[in-house]
Short mmCIF file of N, CA and C in Angstrom, two decimals:
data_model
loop_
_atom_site.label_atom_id
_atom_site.label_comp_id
_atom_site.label_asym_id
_atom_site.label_seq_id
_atom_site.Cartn_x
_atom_site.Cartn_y
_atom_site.Cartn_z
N UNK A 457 -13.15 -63.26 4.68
CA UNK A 457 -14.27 -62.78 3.87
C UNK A 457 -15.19 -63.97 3.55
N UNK A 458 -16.65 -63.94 3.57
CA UNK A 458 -17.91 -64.12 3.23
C UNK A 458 -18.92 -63.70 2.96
N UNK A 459 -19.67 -64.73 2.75
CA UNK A 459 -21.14 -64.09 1.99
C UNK A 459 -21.40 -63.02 2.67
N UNK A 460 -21.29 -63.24 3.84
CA UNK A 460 -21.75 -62.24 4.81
C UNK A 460 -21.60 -60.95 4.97
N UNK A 461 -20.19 -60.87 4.35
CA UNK A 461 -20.05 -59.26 4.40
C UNK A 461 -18.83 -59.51 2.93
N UNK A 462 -19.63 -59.38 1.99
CA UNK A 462 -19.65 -59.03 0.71
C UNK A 462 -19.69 -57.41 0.19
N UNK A 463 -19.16 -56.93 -0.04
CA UNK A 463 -19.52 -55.33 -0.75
C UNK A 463 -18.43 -55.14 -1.65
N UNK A 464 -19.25 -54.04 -2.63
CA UNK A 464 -18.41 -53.73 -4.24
C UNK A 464 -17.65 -52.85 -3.34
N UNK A 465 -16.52 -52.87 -4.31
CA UNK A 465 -14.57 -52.04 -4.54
C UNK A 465 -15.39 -51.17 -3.76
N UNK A 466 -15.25 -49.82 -3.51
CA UNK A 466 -14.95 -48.25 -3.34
C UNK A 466 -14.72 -47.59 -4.75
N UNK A 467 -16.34 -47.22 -4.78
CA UNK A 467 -15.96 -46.02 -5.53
C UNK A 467 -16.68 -47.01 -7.07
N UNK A 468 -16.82 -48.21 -6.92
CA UNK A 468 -17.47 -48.82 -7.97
C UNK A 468 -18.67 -48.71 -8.76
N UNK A 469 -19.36 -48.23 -7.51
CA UNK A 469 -20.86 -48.30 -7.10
C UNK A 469 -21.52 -46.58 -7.70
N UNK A 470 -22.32 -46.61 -8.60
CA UNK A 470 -22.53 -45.51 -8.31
C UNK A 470 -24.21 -44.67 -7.98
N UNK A 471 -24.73 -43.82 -7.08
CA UNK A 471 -26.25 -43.48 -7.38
C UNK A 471 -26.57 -42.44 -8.66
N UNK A 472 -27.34 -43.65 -9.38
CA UNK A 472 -27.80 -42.87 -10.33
C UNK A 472 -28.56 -41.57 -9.94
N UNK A 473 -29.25 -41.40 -8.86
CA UNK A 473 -30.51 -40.08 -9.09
C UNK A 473 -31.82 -40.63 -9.30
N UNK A 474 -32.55 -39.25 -8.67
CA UNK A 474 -34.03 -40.17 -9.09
C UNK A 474 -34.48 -39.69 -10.94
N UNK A 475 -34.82 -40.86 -11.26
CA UNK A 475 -35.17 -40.80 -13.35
C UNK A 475 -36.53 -40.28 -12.64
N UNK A 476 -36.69 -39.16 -13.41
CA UNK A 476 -38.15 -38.53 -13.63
C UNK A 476 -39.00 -38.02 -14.81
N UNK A 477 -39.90 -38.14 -14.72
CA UNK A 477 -40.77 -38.27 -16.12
C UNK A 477 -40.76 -39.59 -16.98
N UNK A 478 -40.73 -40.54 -15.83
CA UNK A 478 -40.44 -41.82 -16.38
C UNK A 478 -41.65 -43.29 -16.52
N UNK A 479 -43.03 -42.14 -16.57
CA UNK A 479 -44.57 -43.04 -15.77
C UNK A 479 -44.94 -42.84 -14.35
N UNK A 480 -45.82 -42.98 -14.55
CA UNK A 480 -47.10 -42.73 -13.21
C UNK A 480 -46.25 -44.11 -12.10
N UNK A 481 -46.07 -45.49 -12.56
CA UNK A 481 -45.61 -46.27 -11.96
C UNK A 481 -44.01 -45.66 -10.53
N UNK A 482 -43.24 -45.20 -11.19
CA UNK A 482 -41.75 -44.69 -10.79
C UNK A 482 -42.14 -43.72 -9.36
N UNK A 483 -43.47 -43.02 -9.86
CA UNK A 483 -43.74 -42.06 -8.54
C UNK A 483 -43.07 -40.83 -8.97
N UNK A 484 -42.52 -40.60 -10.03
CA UNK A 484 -41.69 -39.52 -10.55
C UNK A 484 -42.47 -39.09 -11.50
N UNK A 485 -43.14 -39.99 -12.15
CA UNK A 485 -44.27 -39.55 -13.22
C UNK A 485 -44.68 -37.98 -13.50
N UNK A 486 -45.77 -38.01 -14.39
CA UNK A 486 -46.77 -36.88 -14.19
C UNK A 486 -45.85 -35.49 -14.51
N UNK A 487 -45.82 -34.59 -13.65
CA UNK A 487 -45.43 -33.56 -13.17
C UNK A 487 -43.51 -33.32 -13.43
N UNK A 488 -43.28 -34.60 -13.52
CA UNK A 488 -41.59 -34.38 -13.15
C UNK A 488 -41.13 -33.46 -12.12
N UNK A 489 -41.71 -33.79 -10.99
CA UNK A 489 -40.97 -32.96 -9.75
C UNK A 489 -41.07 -31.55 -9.99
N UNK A 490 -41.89 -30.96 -11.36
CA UNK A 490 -41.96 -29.45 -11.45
C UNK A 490 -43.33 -28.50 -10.87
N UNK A 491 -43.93 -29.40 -10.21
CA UNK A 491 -45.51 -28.78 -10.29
C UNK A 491 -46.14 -28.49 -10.91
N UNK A 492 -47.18 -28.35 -10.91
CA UNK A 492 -48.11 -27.56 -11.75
C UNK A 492 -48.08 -26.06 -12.26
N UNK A 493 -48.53 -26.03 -13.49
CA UNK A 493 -48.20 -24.76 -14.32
C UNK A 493 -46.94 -24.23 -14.05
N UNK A 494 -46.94 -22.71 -14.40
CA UNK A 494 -46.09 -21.60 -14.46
C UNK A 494 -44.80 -21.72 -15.28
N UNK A 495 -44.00 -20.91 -15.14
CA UNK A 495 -43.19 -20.61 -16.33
C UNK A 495 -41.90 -21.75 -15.85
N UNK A 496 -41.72 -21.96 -14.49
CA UNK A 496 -40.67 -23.10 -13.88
C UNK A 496 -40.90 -24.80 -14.27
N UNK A 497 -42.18 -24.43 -14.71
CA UNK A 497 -42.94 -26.21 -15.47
C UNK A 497 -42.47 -26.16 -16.48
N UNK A 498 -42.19 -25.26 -17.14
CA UNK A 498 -41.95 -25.53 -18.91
C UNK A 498 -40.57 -25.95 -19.19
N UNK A 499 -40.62 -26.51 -20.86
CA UNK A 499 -38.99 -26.85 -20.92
C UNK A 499 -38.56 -25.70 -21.43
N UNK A 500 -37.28 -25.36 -21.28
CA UNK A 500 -36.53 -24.30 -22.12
C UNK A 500 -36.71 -22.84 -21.02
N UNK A 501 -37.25 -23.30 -19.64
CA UNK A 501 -37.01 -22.08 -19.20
C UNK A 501 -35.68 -21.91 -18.84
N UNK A 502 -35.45 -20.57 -18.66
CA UNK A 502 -34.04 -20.29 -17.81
C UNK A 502 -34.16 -18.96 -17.02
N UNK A 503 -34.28 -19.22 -15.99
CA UNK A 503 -33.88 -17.58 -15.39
C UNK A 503 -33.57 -16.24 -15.42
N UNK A 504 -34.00 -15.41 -15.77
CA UNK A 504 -33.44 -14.25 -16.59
C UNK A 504 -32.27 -13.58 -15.39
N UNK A 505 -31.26 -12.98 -15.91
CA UNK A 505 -30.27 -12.47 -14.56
C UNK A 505 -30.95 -11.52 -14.35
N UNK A 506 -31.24 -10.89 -12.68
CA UNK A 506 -32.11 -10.16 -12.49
C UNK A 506 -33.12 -9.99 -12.70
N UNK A 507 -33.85 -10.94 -12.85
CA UNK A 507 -35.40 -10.79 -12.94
C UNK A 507 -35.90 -11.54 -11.52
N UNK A 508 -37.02 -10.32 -11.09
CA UNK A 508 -37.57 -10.35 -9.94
C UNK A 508 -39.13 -10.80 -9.95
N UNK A 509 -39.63 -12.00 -10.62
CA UNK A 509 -41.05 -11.99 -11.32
C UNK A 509 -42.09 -10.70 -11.46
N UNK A 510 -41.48 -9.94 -11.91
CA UNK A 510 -42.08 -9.16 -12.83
C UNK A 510 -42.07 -7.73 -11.88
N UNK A 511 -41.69 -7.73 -10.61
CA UNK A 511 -41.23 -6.45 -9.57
C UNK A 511 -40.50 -6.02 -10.37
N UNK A 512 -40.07 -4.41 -10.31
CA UNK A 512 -39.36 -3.64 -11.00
C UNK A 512 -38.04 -3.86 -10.41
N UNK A 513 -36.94 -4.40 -11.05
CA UNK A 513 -35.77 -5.29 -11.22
C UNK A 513 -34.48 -3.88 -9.99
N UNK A 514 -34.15 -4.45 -9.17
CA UNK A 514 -33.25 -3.33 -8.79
C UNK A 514 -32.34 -2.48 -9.36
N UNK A 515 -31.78 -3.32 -10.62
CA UNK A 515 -30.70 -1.96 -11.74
C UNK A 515 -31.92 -1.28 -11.98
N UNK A 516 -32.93 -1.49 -12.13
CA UNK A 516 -33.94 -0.14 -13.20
C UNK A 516 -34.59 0.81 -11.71
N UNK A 517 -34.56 0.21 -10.12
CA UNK A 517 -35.26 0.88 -9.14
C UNK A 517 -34.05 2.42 -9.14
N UNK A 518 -33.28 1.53 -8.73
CA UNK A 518 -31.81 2.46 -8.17
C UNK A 518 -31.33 3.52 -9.68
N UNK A 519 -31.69 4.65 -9.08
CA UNK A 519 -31.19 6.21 -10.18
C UNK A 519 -30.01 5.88 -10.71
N UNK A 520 -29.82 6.26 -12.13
CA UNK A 520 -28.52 6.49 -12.69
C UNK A 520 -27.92 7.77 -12.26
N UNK A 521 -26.06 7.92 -11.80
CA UNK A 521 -25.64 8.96 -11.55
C UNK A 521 -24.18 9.29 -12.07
N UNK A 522 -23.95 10.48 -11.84
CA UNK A 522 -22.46 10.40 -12.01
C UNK A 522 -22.17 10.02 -14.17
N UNK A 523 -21.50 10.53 -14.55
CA UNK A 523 -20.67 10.31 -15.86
C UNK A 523 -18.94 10.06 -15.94
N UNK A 524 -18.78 9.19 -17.02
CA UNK A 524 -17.35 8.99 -16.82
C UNK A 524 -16.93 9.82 -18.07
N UNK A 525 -15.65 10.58 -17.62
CA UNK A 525 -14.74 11.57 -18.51
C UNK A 525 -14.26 10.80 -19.42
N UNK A 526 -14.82 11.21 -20.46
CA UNK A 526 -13.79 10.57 -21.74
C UNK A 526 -12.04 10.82 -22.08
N UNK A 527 -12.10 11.44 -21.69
CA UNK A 527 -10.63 12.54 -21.16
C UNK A 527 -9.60 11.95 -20.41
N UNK A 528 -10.26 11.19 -19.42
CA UNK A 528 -9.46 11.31 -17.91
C UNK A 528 -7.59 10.25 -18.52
N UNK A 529 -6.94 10.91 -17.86
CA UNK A 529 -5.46 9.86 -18.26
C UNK A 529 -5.35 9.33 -16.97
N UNK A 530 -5.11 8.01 -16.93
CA UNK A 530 -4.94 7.19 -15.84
C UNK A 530 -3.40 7.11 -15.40
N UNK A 531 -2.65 7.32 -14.32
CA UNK A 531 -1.46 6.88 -13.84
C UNK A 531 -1.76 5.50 -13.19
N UNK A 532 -0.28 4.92 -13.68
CA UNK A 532 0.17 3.49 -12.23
C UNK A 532 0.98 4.48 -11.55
N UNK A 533 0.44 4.37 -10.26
CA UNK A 533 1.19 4.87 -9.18
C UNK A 533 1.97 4.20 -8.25
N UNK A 534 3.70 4.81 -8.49
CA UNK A 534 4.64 3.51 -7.78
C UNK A 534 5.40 5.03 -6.29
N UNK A 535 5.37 4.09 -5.08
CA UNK A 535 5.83 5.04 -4.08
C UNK A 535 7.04 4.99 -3.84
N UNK A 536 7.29 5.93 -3.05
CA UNK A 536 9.37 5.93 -2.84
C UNK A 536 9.40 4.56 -1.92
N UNK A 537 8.88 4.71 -1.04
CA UNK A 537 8.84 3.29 -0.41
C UNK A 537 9.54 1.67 -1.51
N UNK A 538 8.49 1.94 -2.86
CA UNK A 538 8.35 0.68 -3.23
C UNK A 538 9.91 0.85 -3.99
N UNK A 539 10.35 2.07 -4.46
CA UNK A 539 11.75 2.43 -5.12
C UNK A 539 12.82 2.07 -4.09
N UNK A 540 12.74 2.38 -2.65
CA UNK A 540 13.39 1.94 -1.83
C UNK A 540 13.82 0.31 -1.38
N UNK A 541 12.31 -0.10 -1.81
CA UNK A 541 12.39 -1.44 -1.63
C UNK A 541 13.22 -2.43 -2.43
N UNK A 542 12.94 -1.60 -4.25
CA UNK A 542 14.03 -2.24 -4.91
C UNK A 542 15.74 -2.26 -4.76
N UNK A 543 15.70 -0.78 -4.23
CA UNK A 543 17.15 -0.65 -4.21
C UNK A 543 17.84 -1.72 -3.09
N UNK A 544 17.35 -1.59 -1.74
CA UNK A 544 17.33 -2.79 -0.77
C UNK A 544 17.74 -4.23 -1.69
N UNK A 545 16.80 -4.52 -2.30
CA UNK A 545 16.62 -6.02 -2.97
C UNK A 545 18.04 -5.91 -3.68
N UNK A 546 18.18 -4.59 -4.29
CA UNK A 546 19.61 -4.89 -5.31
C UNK A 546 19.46 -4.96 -6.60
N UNK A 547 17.84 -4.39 -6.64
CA UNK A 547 17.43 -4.60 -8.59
C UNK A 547 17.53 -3.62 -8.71
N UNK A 548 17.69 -2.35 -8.59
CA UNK A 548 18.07 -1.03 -9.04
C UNK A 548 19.57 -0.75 -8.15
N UNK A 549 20.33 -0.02 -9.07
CA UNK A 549 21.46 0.30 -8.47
C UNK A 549 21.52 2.62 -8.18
N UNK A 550 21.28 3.35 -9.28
CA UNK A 550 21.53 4.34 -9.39
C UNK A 550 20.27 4.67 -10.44
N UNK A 551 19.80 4.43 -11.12
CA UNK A 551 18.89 5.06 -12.18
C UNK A 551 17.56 4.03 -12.24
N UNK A 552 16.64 4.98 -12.24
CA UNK A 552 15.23 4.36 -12.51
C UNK A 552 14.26 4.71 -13.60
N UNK A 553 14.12 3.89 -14.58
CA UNK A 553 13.35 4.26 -15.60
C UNK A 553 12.51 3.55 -15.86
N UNK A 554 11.86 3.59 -17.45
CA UNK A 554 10.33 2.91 -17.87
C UNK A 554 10.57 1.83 -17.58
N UNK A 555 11.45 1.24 -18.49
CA UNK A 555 12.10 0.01 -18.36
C UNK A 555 12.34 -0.77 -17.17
N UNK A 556 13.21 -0.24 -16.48
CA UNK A 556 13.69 -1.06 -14.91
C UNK A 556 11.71 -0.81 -14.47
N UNK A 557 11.06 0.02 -14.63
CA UNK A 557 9.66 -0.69 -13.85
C UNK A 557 9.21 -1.32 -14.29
N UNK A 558 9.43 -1.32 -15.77
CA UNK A 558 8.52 -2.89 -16.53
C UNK A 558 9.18 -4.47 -16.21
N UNK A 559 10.26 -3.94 -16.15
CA UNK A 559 10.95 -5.15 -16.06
C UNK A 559 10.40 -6.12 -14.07
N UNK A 560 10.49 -5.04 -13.77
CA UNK A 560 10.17 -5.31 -12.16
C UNK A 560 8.28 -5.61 -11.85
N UNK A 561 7.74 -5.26 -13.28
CA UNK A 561 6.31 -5.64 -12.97
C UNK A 561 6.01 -4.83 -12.43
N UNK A 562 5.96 -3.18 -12.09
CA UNK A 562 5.54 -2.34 -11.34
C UNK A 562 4.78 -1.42 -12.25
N UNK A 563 4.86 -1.78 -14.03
CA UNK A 563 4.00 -0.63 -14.25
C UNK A 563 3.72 -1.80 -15.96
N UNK A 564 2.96 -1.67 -17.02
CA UNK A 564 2.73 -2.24 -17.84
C UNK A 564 2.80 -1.69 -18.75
N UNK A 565 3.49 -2.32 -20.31
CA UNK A 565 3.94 -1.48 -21.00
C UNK A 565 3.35 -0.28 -21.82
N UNK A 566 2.01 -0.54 -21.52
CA UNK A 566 1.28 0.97 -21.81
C UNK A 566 0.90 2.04 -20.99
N UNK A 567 1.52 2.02 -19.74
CA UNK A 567 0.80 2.55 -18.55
C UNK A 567 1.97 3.48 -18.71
N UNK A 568 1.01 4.99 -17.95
CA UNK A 568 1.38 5.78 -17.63
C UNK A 568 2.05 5.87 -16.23
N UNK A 569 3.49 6.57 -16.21
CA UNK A 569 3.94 6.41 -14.12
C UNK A 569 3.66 7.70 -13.62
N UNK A 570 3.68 7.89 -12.14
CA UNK A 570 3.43 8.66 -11.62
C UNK A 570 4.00 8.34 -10.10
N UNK A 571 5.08 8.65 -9.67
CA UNK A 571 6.02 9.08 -8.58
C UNK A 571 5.05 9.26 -7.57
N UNK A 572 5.05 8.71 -6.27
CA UNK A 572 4.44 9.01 -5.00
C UNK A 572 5.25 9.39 -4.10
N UNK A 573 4.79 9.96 -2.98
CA UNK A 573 5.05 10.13 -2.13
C UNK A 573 5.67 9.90 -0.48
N UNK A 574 4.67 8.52 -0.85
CA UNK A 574 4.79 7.76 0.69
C UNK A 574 5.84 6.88 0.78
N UNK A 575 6.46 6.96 1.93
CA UNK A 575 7.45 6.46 2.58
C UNK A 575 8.67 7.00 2.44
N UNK A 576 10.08 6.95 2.79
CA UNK A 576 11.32 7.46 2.54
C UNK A 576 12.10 7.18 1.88
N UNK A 577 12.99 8.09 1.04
CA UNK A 577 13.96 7.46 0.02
C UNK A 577 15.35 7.47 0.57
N UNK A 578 16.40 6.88 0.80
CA UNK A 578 17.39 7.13 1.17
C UNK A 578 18.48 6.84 -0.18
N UNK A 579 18.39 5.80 -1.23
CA UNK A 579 19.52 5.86 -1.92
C UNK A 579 19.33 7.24 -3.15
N UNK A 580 20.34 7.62 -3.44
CA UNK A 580 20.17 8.70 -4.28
C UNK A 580 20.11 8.11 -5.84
N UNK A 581 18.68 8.57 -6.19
CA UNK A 581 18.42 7.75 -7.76
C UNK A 581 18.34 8.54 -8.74
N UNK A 582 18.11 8.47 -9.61
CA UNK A 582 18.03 9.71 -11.05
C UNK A 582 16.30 8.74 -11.41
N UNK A 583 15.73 9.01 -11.32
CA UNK A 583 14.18 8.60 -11.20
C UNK A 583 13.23 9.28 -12.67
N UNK A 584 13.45 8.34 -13.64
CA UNK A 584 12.70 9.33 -15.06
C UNK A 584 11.25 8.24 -15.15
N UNK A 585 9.94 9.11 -14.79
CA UNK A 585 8.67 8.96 -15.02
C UNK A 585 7.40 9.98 -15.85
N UNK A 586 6.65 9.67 -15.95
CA UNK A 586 5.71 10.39 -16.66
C UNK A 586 5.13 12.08 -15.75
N UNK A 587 5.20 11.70 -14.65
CA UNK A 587 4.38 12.38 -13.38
C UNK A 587 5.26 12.47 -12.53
N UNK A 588 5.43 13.48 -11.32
CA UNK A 588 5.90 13.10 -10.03
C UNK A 588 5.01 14.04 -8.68
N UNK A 589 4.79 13.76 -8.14
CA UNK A 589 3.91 14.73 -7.06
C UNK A 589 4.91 15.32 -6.40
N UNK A 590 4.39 16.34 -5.72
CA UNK A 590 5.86 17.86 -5.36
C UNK A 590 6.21 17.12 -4.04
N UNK A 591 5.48 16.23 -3.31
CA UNK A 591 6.27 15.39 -2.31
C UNK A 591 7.43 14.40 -2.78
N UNK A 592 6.94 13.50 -3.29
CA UNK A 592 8.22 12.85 -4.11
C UNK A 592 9.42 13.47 -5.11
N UNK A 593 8.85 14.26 -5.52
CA UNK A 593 9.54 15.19 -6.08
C UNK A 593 11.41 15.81 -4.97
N UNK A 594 10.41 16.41 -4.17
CA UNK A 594 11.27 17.14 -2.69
C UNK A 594 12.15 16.03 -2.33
N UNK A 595 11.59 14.95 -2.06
CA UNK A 595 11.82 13.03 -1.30
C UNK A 595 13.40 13.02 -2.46
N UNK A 596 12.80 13.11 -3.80
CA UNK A 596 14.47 12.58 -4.44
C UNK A 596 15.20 13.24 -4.47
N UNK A 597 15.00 14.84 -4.54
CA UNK A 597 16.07 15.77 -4.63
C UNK A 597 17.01 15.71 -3.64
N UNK A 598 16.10 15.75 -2.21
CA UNK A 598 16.20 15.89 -0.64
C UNK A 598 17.75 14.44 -0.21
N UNK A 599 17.86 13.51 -0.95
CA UNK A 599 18.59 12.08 -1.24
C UNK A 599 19.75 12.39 -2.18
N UNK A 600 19.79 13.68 -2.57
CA UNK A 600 20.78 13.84 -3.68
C UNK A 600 20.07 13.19 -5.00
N UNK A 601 19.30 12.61 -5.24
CA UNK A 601 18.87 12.29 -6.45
C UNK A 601 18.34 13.47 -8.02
N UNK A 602 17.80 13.08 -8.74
CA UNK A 602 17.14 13.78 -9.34
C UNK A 602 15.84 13.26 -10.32
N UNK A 603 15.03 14.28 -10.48
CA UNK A 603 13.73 13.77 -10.93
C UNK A 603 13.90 14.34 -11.98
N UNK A 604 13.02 13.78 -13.17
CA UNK A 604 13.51 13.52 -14.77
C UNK A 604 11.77 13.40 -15.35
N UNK A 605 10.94 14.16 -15.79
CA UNK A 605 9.86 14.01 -16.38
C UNK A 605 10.21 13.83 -17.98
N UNK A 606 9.74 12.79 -18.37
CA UNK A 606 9.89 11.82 -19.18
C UNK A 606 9.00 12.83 -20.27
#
């Protein structure tokens, strides 16, 4: 090492940026890189979300439709498949309830269940949920099991 090839650590060094609004001298002066007039020159602007300079904004173009039921009861919907899957794993042995699905993360402790359909059941379970659809329904009986509306 020499004069010659001298340079700071890595990472020592840092670029400040260009300082603007700092005099006519800097070349940054004047204007501060904002141009002339309009509402993007001023301080304290900010963008409005969705604002289209002053075009009629797309939430207000596009029609309102459709209403949501104040009513409606929501199910978590768990399938024989996914009941099958536990039994496989070895976390259910013979009985399935609120519990064994909370515990398994399949439904949350305020949620409503609701028994599906899809896929096949083969171990015979005693299955107690809120709901069951007449396929799943058929699916546990069909296994020797039984279905249990909670």
């Amino acid at each position: 090492m020499d004069l010659s090839n001298l340079k700071p650590a890595e990472g020592s060094v840092k670029s400040q940026g260009k300082r603007i609004g700092r005099g006519q001298g800097s070349g940054k002066g004047g204007t501060a890189t904002r141009g002339h007039k309009g509402a993007k020159s001023r301080s304290g602007y900010s963008k409005k979300l969705g604002f289209e300079g002053g075009q009629m904004p797309l939430q207000r173009r596009v029609p309102k439709f459709g209403f949501t039921n104040i009513n409606r009861v929501e199910y978590q919907g768990i399938n024989l498949d996914t009941l099958q899957q536990l039994v496989d794993d070895k976390k259910i042995k013979d009985t399935v309830d609120f519990e064994t699905l909370f515990t398994n993360r399949l439904a949350g402790k305020n949620d409503l269940v609701k028994i599906l359909g899809r896929g096949e059941l083969k171990a015979k379970l005693k299955v107690s949920a809120h709901k069951f659809t007449a396929s799943a329904k058929a699916a546990i009986e069909a296994a020797g099991g039984e279905a249990v509306t909670i």
